Amino acid sequence: VLVLPRSARETRIGAINLETARQVQAAFEPFSEYKLVQLDTFYRSNLQRPVALRLSPKIEQFAVRLAKSFLGTRYMAVQWRSETVSHDRWEPCVEYVSAVVQRIATRLRFSGMQILLISDVFPDTSDTDFRGPAARLVALRKFEEKMPGIITQPVHRAISMISDSGIKAIVEQYLAINAPYFFAASMGETNKVAGEGGTCAKPGSGFVDTIVRERQERALKSYPLLHVKLTNAAGQVVESFGGPNVQHTTVERPRR
């Protein structure tokens, strides 16, 4: 069964939210004569998901080669989903999030070329973010200004050449899964969080959940980008991001 993406004037699977089992059955009714496998993990849905499907190992092998070619073996991956940031908060949030990434990278001794930014501020990365190109350019320029190489890293061009958006997303997931450090802005965020960066990222992400789960199985930690504490060699907290009333996660010191 081939499920096509939505076009400008058509409503197809992928263009609607399937929130109940009845809606799923109705959406797939045209294919009722075929034997179907219900892919609970891959369509955009609020259903309980009893089936956790494994990602393709061949895609991981490709992602590993991509990382070695462009990022090296030591890099940090950063996720920032920004589509829910309001217009009036956009530039302050761009400034804040980029500053947090810069300070974490400095503390962990990463250059801009060693940071993989996974974000909807890049063109053609989200069909639910309707922010204009001018606003995206503000973010891209600010990140590159603070951390030269983070936006111009050749890995982004390599990823953009993948024509299938689903494969592209899985490649990004595997790049994050295998990163020595992974920071996600969607982790720890809720609509009610009060703090300096509390409204600067979309709370919750199935994309991030998959990365975190895979990293947990590999005994790798994941950190909430906007709610972390950084320590020095003596274990003393030197910087803390997020408001005083949110739960923070302490980042482990760099391994020597």
JSON list of C-alpha atoms in Angstrom, two decimals, residues 132-244:
[
{"chain": "A", "resi": 132, "resn": "GLY", "atom": "CA", "xyz": [8.37, 32.71, 6.91]},
{"chain": "A", "resi": 133, "resn": "PRO", "atom": "CA", "xyz": [11.88, 32.44, 5.43]},
{"chain": "A", "resi": 134, "resn": "ALA", "atom": "CA", "xyz": [12.88, 35.84, 6.87]},
{"chain": "A", "resi": 135, "resn": "ALA", "atom": "CA", "xyz": [12.27, 34.63, 10.43]},
{"chain": "A", "resi": 136, "resn": "ARG", "atom": "CA", "xyz": [14.15, 31.41, 9.78]},
{"chain": "A", "resi": 137, "resn": "LEU", "atom": "CA", "xyz": [17.07, 33.41, 8.39]},
{"chain": "A", "resi": 138, "resn": "VAL", "atom": "CA", "xyz": [17.24, 35.40, 11.63]},
{"chain": "A", "resi": 139, "resn": "ALA", "atom": "CA", "xyz": [17.75, 32.14, 13.53]},
{"chain": "A", "resi": 140, "resn": "LEU", "atom": "CA", "xyz": [20.24, 30.66, 11.08]},
{"chain": "A", "resi": 141, "resn": "ARG", "atom": "CA", "xyz": [22.37, 33.80, 11.12]},
{"chain": "A", "resi": 142, "resn": "LYS", "atom": "CA", "xyz": [22.32, 34.08, 14.91]},
{"chain": "A", "resi": 143, "resn": "PHE", "atom": "CA", "xyz": [23.43, 30.46, 15.43]},
{"chain": "A", "resi": 144, "resn": "GLU", "atom": "CA", "xyz": [26.18, 30.78, 12.83]},
{"chain": "A", "resi": 145, "resn": "GLU", "atom": "CA", "xyz": [27.33, 34.08, 14.35]},
{"chain": "A", "resi": 146, "resn": "LYS", "atom": "CA", "xyz": [27.70, 32.53, 17.80]},
{"chain": "A", "resi": 147, "resn": "MET", "atom": "CA", "xyz": [29.10, 29.17, 16.67]},
{"chain": "A", "resi": 148, "resn": "PRO", "atom": "CA", "xyz": [30.77, 29.38, 13.23]},
{"chain": "A", "resi": 149, "resn": "GLY", "atom": "CA", "xyz": [30.19, 26.17, 11.32]},
{"chain": "A", "resi": 150, "resn": "ILE", "atom": "CA", "xyz": [27.01, 25.03, 13.08]},
{"chain": "A", "resi": 151, "resn": "ILE", "atom": "CA", "xyz": [24.81, 26.05, 10.13]},
{"chain": "A", "resi": 152, "resn": "THR", "atom": "CA", "xyz": [27.33, 25.72, 7.29]},
{"chain": "A", "resi": 153, "resn": "GLN", "atom": "CA", "xyz": [28.41, 22.23, 8.45]},
{"chain": "A", "resi": 154, "resn": "PRO", "atom": "CA", "xyz": [28.47, 20.13, 5.21]},
{"chain": "A", "resi": 155, "resn": "VAL", "atom": "CA", "xyz": [26.42, 17.42, 6.94]},
{"chain": "A", "resi": 156, "resn": "HIS", "atom": "CA", "xyz": [23.32, 19.61, 6.48]},
{"chain": "A", "resi": 157, "resn": "ARG", "atom": "CA", "xyz": [23.77, 19.68, 2.73]},
{"chain": "A", "resi": 158, "resn": "ALA", "atom": "CA", "xyz": [24.23, 15.91, 2.70]},
{"chain": "A", "resi": 159, "resn": "ILE", "atom": "CA", "xyz": [21.03, 15.41, 4.70]},
{"chain": "A", "resi": 160, "resn": "SER", "atom": "CA", "xyz": [19.09, 17.85, 2.49]},
{"chain": "A", "resi": 161, "resn": "MET", "atom": "CA", "xyz": [19.91, 15.70, -0.56]},
{"chain": "A", "resi": 162, "resn": "ILE", "atom": "CA", "xyz": [17.80, 12.84, 0.83]},
{"chain": "A", "resi": 163, "resn": "SER", "atom": "CA", "xyz": [14.55, 13.19, -1.10]},
{"chain": "A", "resi": 164, "resn": "ASP", "atom": "CA", "xyz": [12.35, 11.04, 1.14]},
{"chain": "A", "resi": 165, "resn": "SER", "atom": "CA", "xyz": [11.37, 13.10, 4.18]},
{"chain": "A", "resi": 166, "resn": "GLY", "atom": "CA", "xyz": [10.76, 10.00, 6.30]},
{"chain": "A", "resi": 167, "resn": "ILE", "atom": "CA", "xyz": [14.21, 8.57, 5.59]},
{"chain": "A", "resi": 168, "resn": "LYS", "atom": "CA", "xyz": [15.72, 11.99, 6.20]},
{"chain": "A", "resi": 169, "resn": "ALA", "atom": "CA", "xyz": [14.12, 12.15, 9.66]},
{"chain": "A", "resi": 170, "resn": "ILE", "atom": "CA", "xyz": [15.33, 8.64, 10.55]},
{"chain": "A", "resi": 171, "resn": "VAL", "atom": "CA", "xyz": [18.87, 9.53, 9.46]},
{"chain": "A", "resi": 172, "resn": "GLU", "atom": "CA", "xyz": [18.74, 12.57, 11.77]},
{"chain": "A", "resi": 173, "resn": "GLN", "atom": "CA", "xyz": [17.46, 10.35, 14.57]},
{"chain": "A", "resi": 174, "resn": "TYR", "atom": "CA", "xyz": [20.34, 7.94, 14.17]},
{"chain": "A", "resi": 175, "resn": "LEU", "atom": "CA", "xyz": [22.86, 10.79, 14.07]},
{"chain": "A", "resi": 176, "resn": "ALA", "atom": "CA", "xyz": [21.42, 11.92, 17.42]},
{"chain": "A", "resi": 177, "resn": "ILE", "atom": "CA", "xyz": [21.23, 8.38, 18.82]},
{"chain": "A", "resi": 178, "resn": "ASN", "atom": "CA", "xyz": [24.94, 7.83, 18.17]},
{"chain": "A", "resi": 179, "resn": "ALA", "atom": "CA", "xyz": [26.12, 11.26, 19.34]},
{"chain": "A", "resi": 180, "resn": "PRO", "atom": "CA", "xyz": [28.25, 11.27, 22.49]},
{"chain": "A", "resi": 181, "resn": "TYR", "atom": "CA", "xyz": [25.98, 14.09, 23.76]},
{"chain": "A", "resi": 182, "resn": "PHE", "atom": "CA", "xyz": [22.32, 14.72, 22.90]},
{"chain": "A", "resi": 183, "resn": "PHE", "atom": "CA", "xyz": [20.39, 17.80, 24.05]},
{"chain": "A", "resi": 184, "resn": "ALA", "atom": "CA", "xyz": [16.70, 18.21, 23.22]},
{"chain": "A", "resi": 185, "resn": "ALA", "atom": "CA", "xyz": [14.80, 21.46, 23.70]},
{"chain": "A", "resi": 186, "resn": "SER", "atom": "CA", "xyz": [11.49, 19.55, 23.75]},
{"chain": "A", "resi": 187, "resn": "MET", "atom": "CA", "xyz": [12.57, 17.58, 26.83]},
{"chain": "A", "resi": 188, "resn": "GLY", "atom": "CA", "xyz": [11.40, 19.12, 30.08]},
{"chain": "A", "resi": 189, "resn": "GLU", "atom": "CA", "xyz": [9.20, 21.66, 28.35]},
{"chain": "A", "resi": 190, "resn": "THR", "atom": "CA", "xyz": [5.51, 22.03, 29.16]},
{"chain": "A", "resi": 191, "resn": "ASN", "atom": "CA", "xyz": [3.01, 24.73, 28.32]},
{"chain": "A", "resi": 192, "resn": "LYS", "atom": "CA", "xyz": [3.06, 25.75, 31.99]},
{"chain": "A", "resi": 193, "resn": "VAL", "atom": "CA", "xyz": [6.81, 25.92, 32.56]},
{"chain": "A", "resi": 194, "resn": "ALA", "atom": "CA", "xyz": [7.82, 29.29, 34.01]},
{"chain": "A", "resi": 195, "resn": "GLY", "atom": "CA", "xyz": [11.34, 30.38, 33.32]},
{"chain": "A", "resi": 196, "resn": "GLU", "atom": "CA", "xyz": [13.63, 32.26, 31.01]},
{"chain": "A", "resi": 197, "resn": "GLY", "atom": "CA", "xyz": [13.38, 29.69, 28.23]},
{"chain": "A", "resi": 198, "resn": "GLY", "atom": "CA", "xyz": [10.03, 28.14, 29.13]},
{"chain": "A", "resi": 199, "resn": "THR", "atom": "CA", "xyz": [8.18, 29.17, 25.98]},
{"chain": "A", "resi": 200, "resn": "CYS", "atom": "CA", "xyz": [11.04, 28.81, 23.50]},
{"chain": "A", "resi": 201, "resn": "ALA", "atom": "CA", "xyz": [10.43, 25.25, 22.31]},
{"chain": "A", "resi": 202, "resn": "LYS", "atom": "CA", "xyz": [7.56, 22.97, 21.42]},
{"chain": "A", "resi": 203, "resn": "PRO", "atom": "CA", "xyz": [6.88, 20.67, 24.40]},
{"chain": "A", "resi": 204, "resn": "GLY", "atom": "CA", "xyz": [6.88, 16.96, 23.72]},
{"chain": "A", "resi": 205, "resn": "SER", "atom": "CA", "xyz": [8.11, 15.20, 20.60]},
{"chain": "A", "resi": 206, "resn": "GLY", "atom": "CA", "xyz": [7.66, 11.65, 19.33]},
{"chain": "A", "resi": 207, "resn": "PHE", "atom": "CA", "xyz": [10.80, 12.24, 17.26]},
{"chain": "A", "resi": 208, "resn": "VAL", "atom": "CA", "xyz": [12.77, 12.94, 20.44]},
{"chain": "A", "resi": 209, "resn": "ASP", "atom": "CA", "xyz": [11.08, 10.13, 22.39]},
{"chain": "A", "resi": 210, "resn": "THR", "atom": "CA", "xyz": [12.43, 7.59, 19.88]},
{"chain": "A", "resi": 211, "resn": "ILE", "atom": "CA", "xyz": [15.95, 9.00, 20.19]},
{"chain": "A", "resi": 212, "resn": "VAL", "atom": "CA", "xyz": [15.82, 8.99, 23.99]},
{"chain": "A", "resi": 213, "resn": "ARG", "atom": "CA", "xyz": [14.49, 5.42, 24.12]},
{"chain": "A", "resi": 214, "resn": "GLU", "atom": "CA", "xyz": [17.20, 4.13, 21.77]},
{"chain": "A", "resi": 215, "resn": "ARG", "atom": "CA", "xyz": [19.91, 5.96, 23.72]},
{"chain": "A", "resi": 216, "resn": "GLN", "atom": "CA", "xyz": [18.63, 4.52, 26.99]},
{"chain": "A", "resi": 217, "resn": "GLU", "atom": "CA", "xyz": [18.92, 1.01, 25.57]},
{"chain": "A", "resi": 218, "resn": "ARG", "atom": "CA", "xyz": [22.54, 1.81, 24.70]},
{"chain": "A", "resi": 219, "resn": "ALA", "atom": "CA", "xyz": [23.25, 3.30, 28.16]},
{"chain": "A", "resi": 220, "resn": "LEU", "atom": "CA", "xyz": [23.60, 6.79, 26.67]},
{"chain": "A", "resi": 221, "resn": "LYS", "atom": "CA", "xyz": [22.14, 9.82, 28.42]},
{"chain": "A", "resi": 222, "resn": "SER", "atom": "CA", "xyz": [19.92, 12.52, 26.92]},
{"chain": "A", "resi": 223, "resn": "TYR", "atom": "CA", "xyz": [19.62, 16.01, 28.35]},
{"chain": "A", "resi": 224, "resn": "PRO", "atom": "CA", "xyz": [16.88, 18.68, 28.30]},
{"chain": "A", "resi": 225, "resn": "LEU", "atom": "CA", "xyz": [18.55, 21.58, 26.50]},
{"chain": "A", "resi": 226, "resn": "LEU", "atom": "CA", "xyz": [16.78, 24.37, 28.34]},
{"chain": "A", "resi": 227, "resn": "HIS", "atom": "CA", "xyz": [16.83, 22.82, 31.83]},
{"chain": "A", "resi": 228, "resn": "VAL", "atom": "CA", "xyz": [20.38, 21.72, 32.58]},
{"chain": "A", "resi": 229, "resn": "LYS", "atom": "CA", "xyz": [23.15, 22.48, 35.03]},
{"chain": "A", "resi": 230, "resn": "LEU", "atom": "CA", "xyz": [26.79, 22.47, 33.99]},
{"chain": "A", "resi": 231, "resn": "THR", "atom": "CA", "xyz": [29.55, 21.58, 36.42]},
{"chain": "A", "resi": 232, "resn": "ASN", "atom": "CA", "xyz": [33.28, 22.15, 36.53]},
{"chain": "A", "resi": 233, "resn": "ALA", "atom": "CA", "xyz": [35.96, 19.51, 37.11]},
{"chain": "A", "resi": 234, "resn": "ALA", "atom": "CA", "xyz": [35.29, 19.65, 40.85]},
{"chain": "A", "resi": 235, "resn": "GLY", "atom": "CA", "xyz": [31.61, 18.90, 40.34]},
{"chain": "A", "resi": 236, "resn": "GLN", "atom": "CA", "xyz": [30.50, 22.42, 41.25]},
{"chain": "A", "resi": 237, "resn": "VAL", "atom": "CA", "xyz": [27.59, 23.92, 39.30]},
{"chain": "A", "resi": 238, "resn": "VAL", "atom": "CA", "xyz": [28.91, 26.78, 37.19]},
{"chain": "A", "resi": 239, "resn": "GLU", "atom": "CA", "xyz": [25.90, 27.49, 34.98]},
{"chain": "A", "resi": 240, "resn": "SER", "atom": "CA", "xyz": [22.21, 26.69, 35.12]},
{"chain": "A", "resi": 241, "resn": "PHE", "atom": "CA", "xyz": [19.57, 27.19, 32.43]},
{"chain": "A", "resi": 242, "resn": "GLY", "atom": "CA", "xyz": [15.83, 27.39, 32.92]},
{"chain": "A", "resi": 243, "resn": "GLY", "atom": "CA", "xyz": [13.79, 28.92, 35.71]},
{"chain": "A", "resi": 244, "resn": "PRO", "atom": "CA", "xyz": [14.28, 28.23, 39.43]}
]
